[in-house]
Amino acid sequence: MSIVNAKDIMVEAAKGKYAIGAFNVTSIHQMEAVVEAAVEKKSPLIIQTSVKPSKVLGREVFVAVYRTLAESAPIPICLHLDHCTEVDYCKKCADAGYTNIMIDASKQTCEENIRQTKEVVDYCHSLGDISVEGELGTVSGVEDQIKVAEDEAALANPEQSVEFVERTGLDIFAPAIGTAHGVYKTKNPKIDFERLGKINMMLNGNGVKVPLVVHGGTGLPEDYIQKLIEMGGAKFNVSTELKHTLIDATWDYLSTHREEYDPGKIDAAVRDATRKAVSHWIDMLCSAGKA
Ligand SMILES: [Zn+2]
């Protein structure tokens, strides 16, 4: 019961006007901490890994830990592959047991994006209960955030979004609306809320069919998050913040315990800090008690 794809829990979230945190992890300790926080809050959860850690630690290792944790947890948990640009690797992760796959062909032409995304959708659906996320437009790094946010052509066009979703058979959709990866350099990043609202209305106006994903969660002001949820954001990706949390907690611990050689205590410090960060996100996304 606890092993789920992303779409099912996101449809519920979109209907209930809350969102699900999708937390990027690179280690088993982080993964345990993320699950602990979500269990404590009784929140549905999406754990995600980028392609690189899935190759370093191994996709089978991530899946094995995920299944072990999820099967004994009283909440629904999805394991998601984030921003994979290779169709073949998407298929390998689906084979291994990831329950949601993001094919990111957004840098290709629109036709090629459709072709690659559809190939991954068809493959994942043929395997069973695996949902697929696709992206249209450019989710930039923070260094380009303002430039991209002001460039109409770099953001997802609402009509094209509908065509993209219809022709690919996509389950969940990440339209570029000006959010960015990294840490925003300004307190008021330029985000196109109305664009998200319009796309949501066109896709989900008559019942939630294709819930929407917001990338670049780290550092978004809380009132922006609320507004993005209102506009249809049902999954928020949080990556950079957890990387900072891991490094900072490790550094803080080591700098005050330099004479100690007990790796377990470093791991415990990372877990504590990660749990706190994830709990705070769950509160902001209003998903506590929704599992
Ligand atoms: Zn992203």
Tab-separated table of N, CA, C and O in Angstrom, residues 155-277:
chain	number	residue	atom	x	y	z
A	155	LEU	N	9.318	30.254	-21.339
A	155	LEU	CA	8.320	29.707	-20.421
A	155	LEU	C	7.349	28.802	-21.192
A	155	LEU	O	7.294	28.847	-22.422
A	156	ALA	N	6.598	27.989	-20.460
A	156	ALA	CA	5.682	27.054	-21.129
A	156	ALA	C	4.478	27.807	-21.683
A	156	ALA	O	3.811	28.540	-20.969
A	157	ASN	N	4.223	27.613	-22.961
A	157	ASN	CA	3.059	28.221	-23.607
A	157	ASN	C	1.818	27.378	-23.265
A	157	ASN	O	1.833	26.150	-23.424
A	158	PRO	N	0.741	27.992	-22.768
A	158	PRO	CA	-0.416	27.210	-22.321
A	158	PRO	C	-1.015	26.308	-23.412
A	158	PRO	O	-1.295	25.123	-23.154
A	159	GLU	N	-1.206	26.842	-24.625
A	159	GLU	CA	-1.805	26.008	-25.689
A	159	GLU	C	-0.873	24.840	-26.031
A	159	GLU	O	-1.315	23.703	-26.224
A	160	GLN	N	0.432	25.169	-26.109
A	160	GLN	CA	1.399	24.115	-26.441
A	160	GLN	C	1.460	23.068	-25.308
A	160	GLN	O	1.690	21.885	-25.569
A	161	SER	N	1.243	23.523	-24.074
A	161	SER	CA	1.254	22.597	-22.931
A	161	SER	C	0.154	21.552	-23.087
A	161	SER	O	0.370	20.357	-22.852
A	162	VAL	N	-1.031	22.006	-23.486
A	162	VAL	CA	-2.150	21.078	-23.664
A	162	VAL	C	-1.812	20.073	-24.771
A	162	VAL	O	-2.008	18.858	-24.610
A	163	GLU	N	-1.259	20.574	-25.874
A	163	GLU	CA	-0.884	19.683	-26.983
A	163	GLU	C	0.171	18.669	-26.514
A	163	GLU	O	0.092	17.473	-26.804
A	164	PHE	N	1.152	19.176	-25.774
A	164	PHE	CA	2.246	18.329	-25.262
A	164	PHE	C	1.689	17.194	-24.399
A	164	PHE	O	2.040	16.025	-24.577
A	165	VAL	N	0.807	17.545	-23.472
A	165	VAL	CA	0.242	16.547	-22.561
A	165	VAL	C	-0.628	15.547	-23.335
A	165	VAL	O	-0.545	14.333	-23.130
A	166	GLU	N	-1.439	16.064	-24.274
A	166	GLU	CA	-2.327	15.170	-25.026
A	166	GLU	C	-1.549	14.209	-25.911
A	166	GLU	O	-1.846	13.020	-25.960
A	167	ARG	N	-0.542	14.726	-26.601
A	167	ARG	CA	0.180	13.859	-27.539
A	167	ARG	C	1.124	12.874	-26.856
A	167	ARG	O	1.492	11.858	-27.437
A	168	THR	N	1.555	13.189	-25.618
A	168	THR	CA	2.483	12.285	-24.938
A	168	THR	C	1.773	11.302	-24.011
A	168	THR	O	2.324	10.259	-23.673
A	169	GLY	N	0.573	11.654	-23.560
A	169	GLY	CA	-0.121	10.811	-22.580
A	169	GLY	C	0.488	10.953	-21.186
A	169	GLY	O	0.349	10.074	-20.325
A	170	LEU	N	1.145	12.080	-20.955
A	170	LEU	CA	1.859	12.367	-19.719
A	170	LEU	C	0.953	12.294	-18.477
A	170	LEU	O	-0.217	12.631	-18.542
A	171	ASP	N	1.553	11.889	-17.336
A	171	ASP	CA	0.783	11.787	-16.089
A	171	ASP	C	0.853	13.057	-15.252
A	171	ASP	O	-0.136	13.467	-14.666
A	172	ILE	N	2.049	13.615	-15.133
A	172	ILE	CA	2.209	14.857	-14.368
A	172	ILE	C	3.105	15.789	-15.171
A	172	ILE	O	3.988	15.340	-15.911
A	173	PHE	N	2.879	17.082	-15.046
A	173	PHE	CA	3.497	18.022	-15.987
A	173	PHE	C	4.210	19.165	-15.257
A	173	PHE	O	3.653	19.758	-14.319
A	174	ALA	N	5.430	19.446	-15.712
A	174	ALA	CA	6.219	20.543	-15.138
A	174	ALA	C	6.370	21.665	-16.158
A	174	ALA	O	7.247	21.621	-17.012
A	175	PRO	N	5.491	22.666	-16.107
A	175	PRO	CA	5.631	23.784	-17.032
A	175	PRO	C	6.633	24.809	-16.479
A	175	PRO	O	6.618	25.087	-15.280
A	176	ALA	N	7.494	25.338	-17.346
A	176	ALA	CA	8.424	26.384	-16.889
A	176	ALA	C	7.629	27.664	-16.666
A	176	ALA	O	6.928	28.146	-17.554
A	177	ILE	N	7.719	28.196	-15.438
A	177	ILE	CA	6.980	29.420	-15.104
A	177	ILE	C	7.897	30.467	-14.481
A	177	ILE	O	7.438	31.440	-13.895
A	178	GLY	N	9.217	30.229	-14.574
A	178	GLY	CA	10.169	31.205	-14.044
A	178	GLY	C	10.858	30.768	-12.761
A	178	GLY	O	11.758	31.458	-12.282
A	179	THR	N	10.454	29.612	-12.183
A	179	THR	CA	11.186	29.129	-11.007
A	179	THR	C	12.534	28.582	-11.478
A	179	THR	O	12.708	28.255	-12.651
A	180	ALA	N	13.488	28.522	-10.551
A	180	ALA	CA	14.853	28.164	-10.952
A	180	ALA	C	15.500	27.221	-9.951
A	180	ALA	O	15.130	27.171	-8.778
A	181	HIS	N	16.498	26.479	-10.438
A	181	HIS	CA	17.285	25.584	-9.577
A	181	HIS	C	18.396	26.371	-8.886
A	181	HIS	O	19.025	27.206	-9.501
A	182	GLY	N	18.644	26.084	-7.623
A	182	GLY	CA	19.704	26.776	-6.888
A	182	GLY	C	19.094	27.627	-5.791
A	182	GLY	O	18.022	27.317	-5.284
A	183	VAL	N	19.780	28.706	-5.421
A	183	VAL	CA	19.266	29.606	-4.377
A	183	VAL	C	18.972	30.949	-5.030
A	183	VAL	O	19.862	31.563	-5.624
A	184	TYR	N	17.721	31.398	-4.946
A	184	TYR	CA	17.332	32.661	-5.578
A	184	TYR	C	18.189	33.794	-5.037
A	184	TYR	O	18.455	33.877	-3.839
A	185	LYS	N	18.617	34.681	-5.954
A	185	LYS	CA	19.495	35.769	-5.528
A	185	LYS	C	18.694	36.972	-5.033
A	185	LYS	O	19.241	37.877	-4.442
A	186	THR	N	17.406	36.979	-5.311
A	186	THR	CA	16.573	38.085	-4.852
A	186	THR	C	15.470	37.543	-3.944
A	186	THR	O	15.097	36.366	-4.032
A	187	LYS	N	14.967	38.391	-3.054
A	187	LYS	CA	13.888	37.953	-2.155
A	187	LYS	C	12.566	37.817	-2.907
A	187	LYS	O	11.631	37.186	-2.437
A	188	ASN	N	12.482	38.479	-4.052
A	188	ASN	CA	11.246	38.437	-4.843
A	188	ASN	C	11.511	37.932	-6.258
A	188	ASN	O	11.461	38.696	-7.201
A	189	PRO	N	11.795	36.625	-6.395
A	189	PRO	CA	12.051	36.111	-7.739
A	189	PRO	C	10.830	36.312	-8.632
A	189	PRO	O	9.693	36.338	-8.159
A	190	LYS	N	11.101	36.493	-9.919
A	190	LYS	CA	10.001	36.765	-10.848
A	190	LYS	C	9.372	35.436	-11.278
A	190	LYS	O	10.002	34.641	-11.978
A	191	ILE	N	8.147	35.184	-10.839
A	191	ILE	CA	7.463	33.923	-11.154
A	191	ILE	C	6.147	34.272	-11.848
A	191	ILE	O	5.433	35.168	-11.426
A	192	ASP	N	5.812	33.507	-12.882
A	192	ASP	CA	4.588	33.777	-13.635
A	192	ASP	C	3.432	32.919	-13.079
A	192	ASP	O	3.102	31.869	-13.628
A	193	PHE	N	2.849	33.393	-11.978
A	193	PHE	CA	1.776	32.637	-11.315
A	193	PHE	C	0.578	32.417	-12.247
A	193	PHE	O	-0.019	31.347	-12.283
A	194	GLU	N	0.231	33.476	-12.966
A	194	GLU	CA	-0.961	33.409	-13.829
A	194	GLU	C	-0.802	32.339	-14.897
A	194	GLU	O	-1.758	31.675	-15.286
A	195	ARG	N	0.422	32.195	-15.386
A	195	ARG	CA	0.676	31.178	-16.413
A	195	ARG	C	0.365	29.784	-15.854
A	195	ARG	O	-0.274	28.962	-16.498
A	196	LEU	N	0.823	29.544	-14.619
A	196	LEU	CA	0.546	28.242	-13.993
A	196	LEU	C	-0.969	28.056	-13.842
A	196	LEU	O	-1.514	26.994	-14.149
A	197	GLY	N	-1.634	29.118	-13.393
A	197	GLY	CA	-3.087	29.053	-13.214
A	197	GLY	C	-3.805	28.767	-14.516
A	197	GLY	O	-4.747	27.975	-14.564
A	198	LYS	N	-3.347	29.401	-15.579
A	198	LYS	CA	-3.999	29.213	-16.880
A	198	LYS	C	-3.799	27.775	-17.384
A	198	LYS	O	-4.747	27.127	-17.852
A	199	ILE	N	-2.565	27.304	-17.276
A	199	ILE	CA	-2.271	25.935	-17.718
A	199	ILE	C	-3.108	24.947	-16.893
A	199	ILE	O	-3.672	23.985	-17.415
A	200	ASN	N	-3.186	25.206	-15.589
A	200	ASN	CA	-3.957	24.313	-14.716
A	200	ASN	C	-5.437	24.306	-15.109
A	200	ASN	O	-6.085	23.258	-15.157
A	201	MET	N	-5.951	25.487	-15.413
A	201	MET	CA	-7.352	25.588	-15.798
A	201	MET	C	-7.603	24.808	-17.088
A	201	MET	O	-8.591	24.063	-17.205
A	202	MET	N	-6.691	24.948	-18.059
A	202	MET	CA	-6.877	24.274	-19.344
A	202	MET	C	-6.755	22.752	-19.226
A	202	MET	O	-7.465	22.004	-19.888
A	203	LEU	N	-5.845	22.290	-18.338
A	203	LEU	CA	-5.639	20.847	-18.219
A	203	LEU	C	-6.580	20.208	-17.200
A	203	LEU	O	-7.028	19.080	-17.373
A	204	ASN	N	-6.846	20.936	-16.124
A	204	ASN	CA	-7.536	20.316	-14.982
A	204	ASN	C	-8.822	21.025	-14.580
A	204	ASN	O	-9.379	20.742	-13.523
A	205	GLY	N	-9.269	21.933	-15.444
A	205	GLY	CA	-10.471	22.705	-15.128
A	205	GLY	C	-11.706	21.850	-14.916
A	205	GLY	O	-12.569	22.174	-14.109
A	206	ASN	N	-11.774	20.727	-15.634
A	206	ASN	CA	-12.944	19.847	-15.486
A	206	ASN	C	-12.592	18.577	-14.721
A	206	ASN	O	-12.940	17.467	-15.121
A	207	GLY	N	-11.878	18.742	-13.625
A	207	GLY	CA	-11.426	17.576	-12.853
A	207	GLY	C	-9.935	17.370	-13.053
A	207	GLY	O	-9.439	17.507	-14.179
A	208	VAL	N	-9.243	17.019	-11.972
A	208	VAL	CA	-7.783	16.914	-12.046
A	208	VAL	C	-7.365	15.682	-12.854
A	208	VAL	O	-7.675	14.556	-12.474
A	209	LYS	N	-6.693	15.918	-13.974
A	209	LYS	CA	-6.229	14.805	-14.801
A	209	LYS	C	-4.712	14.731	-14.824
A	209	LYS	O	-4.118	13.657	-14.789
A	210	VAL	N	-4.074	15.892	-14.939
A	210	VAL	CA	-2.609	15.940	-15.042
A	210	VAL	C	-2.082	16.981	-14.039
A	210	VAL	O	-1.950	18.160	-14.361
A	211	PRO	N	-1.805	16.531	-12.809
A	211	PRO	CA	-1.358	17.484	-11.788
A	211	PRO	C	-0.019	18.138	-12.162
A	211	PRO	O	0.779	17.561	-12.913
A	212	LEU	N	0.196	19.333	-11.626
A	212	LEU	CA	1.343	20.144	-12.034
A	212	LEU	C	2.468	20.148	-10.996
A	212	LEU	O	2.236	20.081	-9.794
A	213	VAL	N	3.682	20.262	-11.519
A	213	VAL	CA	4.893	20.215	-10.702
A	213	VAL	C	5.581	21.577	-10.715
A	213	VAL	O	5.688	22.207	-11.771
A	214	VAL	N	6.049	22.003	-9.548
A	214	VAL	CA	6.837	23.232	-9.460
A	214	VAL	C	8.286	22.858	-9.143
A	214	VAL	O	8.555	22.268	-8.091
A	215	HIS	N	9.183	23.167	-10.059
A	215	HIS	CA	10.616	22.932	-9.813
A	215	HIS	C	11.212	24.134	-9.082
A	215	HIS	O	10.623	25.208	-9.047
A	216	GLY	N	12.396	23.946	-8.518
A	216	GLY	CA	13.091	25.076	-7.892
A	216	GLY	C	12.425	25.564	-6.625
A	216	GLY	O	12.239	26.763	-6.416
A	217	GLY	N	12.057	24.643	-5.729
A	217	GLY	CA	11.376	25.019	-4.495
A	217	GLY	C	12.258	25.776	-3.506
A	217	GLY	O	11.780	26.666	-2.805
A	218	THR	N	13.544	25.399	-3.468
A	218	THR	CA	14.449	25.994	-2.476
A	218	THR	C	14.420	27.518	-2.512
A	218	THR	O	14.641	28.116	-3.563
A	219	GLY	N	14.138	28.120	-1.368
A	219	GLY	CA	14.220	29.582	-1.261
A	219	GLY	C	12.997	30.334	-1.742
A	219	GLY	O	12.957	31.560	-1.669
A	220	LEU	N	11.965	29.639	-2.220
A	220	LEU	CA	10.745	30.354	-2.621
A	220	LEU	C	10.096	30.948	-1.365
A	220	LEU	O	9.940	30.244	-0.366
A	221	PRO	N	9.709	32.209	-1.390
A	221	PRO	CA	9.036	32.790	-0.227
A	221	PRO	C	7.742	32.037	0.065
A	221	PRO	O	7.101	31.524	-0.852
A	222	GLU	N	7.376	31.982	1.350
A	222	GLU	CA	6.221	31.170	1.749
A	222	GLU	C	4.922	31.631	1.088
A	222	GLU	O	4.075	30.818	0.711
A	223	ASP	N	4.764	32.946	0.931
A	223	ASP	CA	3.518	33.406	0.289
A	223	ASP	C	3.485	33.022	-1.195
A	223	ASP	O	2.421	32.795	-1.760
A	224	TYR	N	4.663	32.914	-1.822
A	224	TYR	CA	4.713	32.422	-3.208
A	224	TYR	C	4.250	30.970	-3.262
A	224	TYR	O	3.522	30.550	-4.163
A	225	ILE	N	4.714	30.193	-2.267
A	225	ILE	CA	4.360	28.770	-2.247
A	225	ILE	C	2.842	28.617	-2.145
A	225	ILE	O	2.240	27.830	-2.884
A	226	GLN	N	2.240	29.393	-1.245
A	226	GLN	CA	0.779	29.314	-1.085
A	226	GLN	C	0.074	29.661	-2.395
A	226	GLN	O	-0.884	29.012	-2.805
A	227	LYS	N	0.584	30.709	-3.045
A	227	LYS	CA	-0.056	31.143	-4.287
A	227	LYS	C	0.118	30.089	-5.394
A	227	LYS	O	-0.803	29.824	-6.182
A	228	LEU	N	1.295	29.471	-5.432
A	228	LEU	CA	1.543	28.430	-6.441
A	228	LEU	C	0.641	27.216	-6.199
A	228	LEU	O	0.181	26.579	-7.149
A	229	ILE	N	0.379	26.892	-4.927
A	229	ILE	CA	-0.540	25.783	-4.628
A	229	ILE	C	-1.950	26.148	-5.105
A	229	ILE	O	-2.616	25.358	-5.762
A	230	GLU	N	-2.354	27.390	-4.817
A	230	GLU	CA	-3.673	27.854	-5.281
A	230	GLU	C	-3.804	27.758	-6.794
A	230	GLU	O	-4.859	27.460	-7.330
A	231	MET	N	-2.703	28.021	-7.495
A	231	MET	CA	-2.708	28.017	-8.959
A	231	MET	C	-2.595	26.601	-9.535
A	231	MET	O	-2.568	26.429	-10.745
A	232	GLY	N	-2.438	25.596	-8.672
A	232	GLY	CA	-2.423	24.218	-9.176
A	232	GLY	C	-1.146	23.436	-8.934
A	232	GLY	O	-1.058	22.267	-9.301
A	233	GLY	N	-0.141	24.035	-8.322
A	233	GLY	CA	1.104	23.299	-8.029
A	233	GLY	C	0.826	22.201	-7.016
A	233	GLY	O	0.335	22.475	-5.925
A	234	ALA	N	1.099	20.943	-7.382
A	234	ALA	CA	0.761	19.829	-6.489
A	234	ALA	C	2.000	19.045	-6.051
A	234	ALA	O	1.918	18.139	-5.226
A	235	LYS	N	3.162	19.398	-6.625
A	235	LYS	CA	4.432	18.759	-6.219
A	235	LYS	C	5.487	19.843	-6.261
A	235	LYS	O	5.591	20.558	-7.256
A	236	PHE	N	6.223	19.989	-5.169
A	236	PHE	CA	7.298	20.978	-5.124
A	236	PHE	C	8.630	20.255	-4.974
A	236	PHE	O	8.811	19.478	-4.036
A	237	ASN	N	9.543	20.507	-5.889
A	237	ASN	CA	10.846	19.863	-5.812
A	237	ASN	C	11.790	20.659	-4.913
A	237	ASN	O	11.963	21.863	-5.097
A	238	VAL	N	12.369	19.941	-3.946
A	238	VAL	CA	13.292	20.582	-3.008
A	238	VAL	C	14.609	19.820	-3.060
A	238	VAL	O	14.709	18.699	-2.565
A	239	SER	N	15.603	20.428	-3.691
A	239	SER	CA	16.887	19.748	-3.844
A	239	SER	C	18.016	20.520	-3.167
A	239	SER	O	18.653	20.028	-2.241
A	240	THR	N	18.238	21.751	-3.624
A	240	THR	CA	19.372	22.539	-3.130
A	240	THR	C	19.355	22.662	-1.607
A	240	THR	O	20.389	22.532	-0.954
A	241	GLU	N	18.186	22.911	-1.031
A	241	GLU	CA	18.121	23.106	0.421
A	241	GLU	C	18.641	21.880	1.177
A	241	GLU	O	19.348	22.014	2.178
A	242	LEU	N	18.303	20.687	0.680
A	242	LEU	CA	18.751	19.499	1.401
A	242	LEU	C	20.245	19.235	1.211
A	242	LEU	O	20.895	18.674	2.089
A	243	LYS	N	20.779	19.681	0.069
A	243	LYS	CA	22.242	19.580	-0.109
A	243	LYS	C	22.937	20.494	0.888
A	243	LYS	O	23.920	20.115	1.531
A	244	HIS	N	22.431	21.720	1.004
A	244	HIS	CA	23.020	22.672	1.956
A	244	HIS	C	22.890	22.133	3.380
A	244	HIS	O	23.819	22.240	4.181
A	245	THR	N	21.729	21.567	3.682
A	245	THR	CA	21.491	21.030	5.026
A	245	THR	C	22.507	19.943	5.354
A	245	THR	O	23.091	19.929	6.439
A	246	LEU	N	22.741	19.061	4.393
A	246	LEU	CA	23.704	17.967	4.614
A	246	LEU	C	25.113	18.517	4.863
A	246	LEU	O	25.780	18.143	5.829
A	247	ILE	N	25.541	19.411	3.993
A	247	ILE	CA	26.912	19.943	4.107
A	247	ILE	C	27.050	20.780	5.379
A	247	ILE	O	28.022	20.640	6.126
A	248	ASP	N	26.082	21.641	5.637
A	248	ASP	CA	26.172	22.525	6.810
A	248	ASP	C	26.128	21.728	8.118
A	248	ASP	O	26.883	22.025	9.050
A	249	ALA	N	25.244	20.732	8.177
A	249	ALA	CA	25.144	19.943	9.418
A	249	ALA	C	26.441	19.173	9.654
A	249	ALA	O	26.910	19.056	10.785
A	250	THR	N	27.033	18.665	8.567
A	250	THR	CA	28.302	17.930	8.682
A	250	THR	C	29.401	18.874	9.180
A	250	THR	O	30.153	18.564	10.103
A	251	TRP	N	29.466	20.024	8.568
A	251	TRP	CA	30.482	21.033	8.911
A	251	TRP	C	30.322	21.487	10.362
A	251	TRP	O	31.297	21.532	11.115
A	252	ASP	N	29.101	21.804	10.747
A	252	ASP	CA	28.850	22.265	12.118
A	252	ASP	C	29.277	21.208	13.129
A	252	ASP	O	29.908	21.512	14.138
A	253	TYR	N	28.908	19.967	12.817
A	253	TYR	CA	29.246	18.911	13.774
A	253	TYR	C	30.757	18.733	13.873
A	253	TYR	O	31.329	18.702	14.966
A	254	LEU	N	31.408	18.655	12.733
A	254	LEU	CA	32.854	18.419	12.735
A	254	LEU	C	33.621	19.570	13.372
A	254	LEU	O	34.597	19.357	14.086
A	255	SER	N	33.165	20.774	13.122
A	255	SER	CA	33.929	21.908	13.634
A	255	SER	C	33.808	22.033	15.159
A	255	SER	O	34.640	22.667	15.787
A	256	THR	N	32.799	21.393	15.741
A	256	THR	CA	32.702	21.446	17.208
A	256	THR	C	33.116	20.118	17.863
A	256	THR	O	33.135	20.009	19.087
A	257	HIS	N	33.385	19.111	17.048
A	257	HIS	CA	33.790	17.803	17.610
A	257	HIS	C	35.012	17.278	16.864
A	257	HIS	O	35.050	16.128	16.443
A	258	ARG	N	35.998	18.147	16.714
A	258	ARG	CA	37.132	17.803	15.847
A	258	ARG	C	37.957	16.625	16.381
A	258	ARG	O	38.627	15.929	15.625
A	259	GLU	N	37.891	16.378	17.706
A	259	GLU	CA	38.723	15.303	18.277
A	259	GLU	C	38.018	13.940	18.222
A	259	GLU	O	38.590	12.924	18.577
A	260	GLU	N	36.744	13.958	17.812
A	260	GLU	CA	35.938	12.736	17.869
A	260	GLU	C	36.013	11.991	16.541
A	260	GLU	O	36.021	12.611	15.491
A	261	TYR	N	36.047	10.662	16.590
A	261	TYR	CA	36.044	9.886	15.335
A	261	TYR	C	34.893	8.886	15.370
A	261	TYR	O	35.104	7.692	15.525
A	262	ASP	N	33.671	9.410	15.270
A	262	ASP	CA	32.482	8.577	15.377
A	262	ASP	C	31.507	8.931	14.245
A	262	ASP	O	30.662	9.812	14.379
A	263	PRO	N	31.662	8.255	13.098
A	263	PRO	CA	30.846	8.606	11.927
A	263	PRO	C	29.343	8.584	12.205
A	263	PRO	O	28.593	9.375	11.646
A	264	GLY	N	28.912	7.703	13.088
A	264	GLY	CA	27.479	7.594	13.402
A	264	GLY	C	26.911	8.905	13.913
A	264	GLY	O	25.749	9.231	13.663
A	265	LYS	N	27.758	9.657	14.628
A	265	LYS	CA	27.273	10.922	15.184
A	265	LYS	C	27.149	11.995	14.097
A	265	LYS	O	26.284	12.864	14.173
A	266	ILE	N	28.006	11.919	13.106
A	266	ILE	CA	27.868	12.855	11.966
A	266	ILE	C	26.567	12.529	11.230
A	266	ILE	O	25.779	13.416	10.903
A	267	ASP	N	26.344	11.230	11.010
A	267	ASP	CA	25.103	10.819	10.328
A	267	ASP	C	23.884	11.277	11.122
A	267	ASP	O	22.903	11.757	10.550
A	268	ALA	N	23.954	11.158	12.437
A	268	ALA	CA	22.809	11.546	13.277
A	268	ALA	C	22.562	13.051	13.153
A	268	ALA	O	21.406	13.494	13.117
A	269	ALA	N	23.627	13.817	13.092
A	269	ALA	CA	23.472	15.278	12.960
A	269	ALA	C	22.812	15.620	11.622
A	269	ALA	O	21.931	16.483	11.545
A	270	VAL	N	23.226	14.933	10.578
A	270	VAL	CA	22.640	15.153	9.243
A	270	VAL	C	21.162	14.750	9.257
A	270	VAL	O	20.301	15.463	8.735
A	271	ARG	N	20.877	13.638	9.888
A	271	ARG	CA	19.482	13.174	9.930
A	271	ARG	C	18.597	14.163	10.675
A	271	ARG	O	17.515	14.487	10.215
A	272	ASP	N	19.077	14.635	11.814
A	272	ASP	CA	18.291	15.610	12.593
A	272	ASP	C	17.989	16.852	11.770
A	272	ASP	O	16.847	17.316	11.720
A	273	ALA	N	19.026	17.384	11.145
A	273	ALA	CA	18.862	18.633	10.380
A	273	ALA	C	17.939	18.406	9.181
A	273	ALA	O	17.087	19.248	8.860
A	274	THR	N	18.082	17.256	8.536
A	274	THR	CA	17.257	16.951	7.359
A	274	THR	C	15.796	16.799	7.767
A	274	THR	O	14.893	17.316	7.104
A	275	ARG	N	15.583	16.114	8.901
A	275	ARG	CA	14.224	15.917	9.388
A	275	ARG	C	13.540	17.251	9.660
A	275	ARG	O	12.392	17.462	9.294
A	276	LYS	N	14.289	18.168	10.266
A	276	LYS	CA	13.721	19.495	10.564
A	276	LYS	C	13.362	20.234	9.275
A	276	LYS	O	12.288	20.833	9.166
A	277	ALA	N	14.269	20.197	8.300
A	277	ALA	CA	14.028	20.918	7.045
A	277	ALA	C	12.791	20.354	6.331
A	277	ALA	O	11.945	21.103	5.829
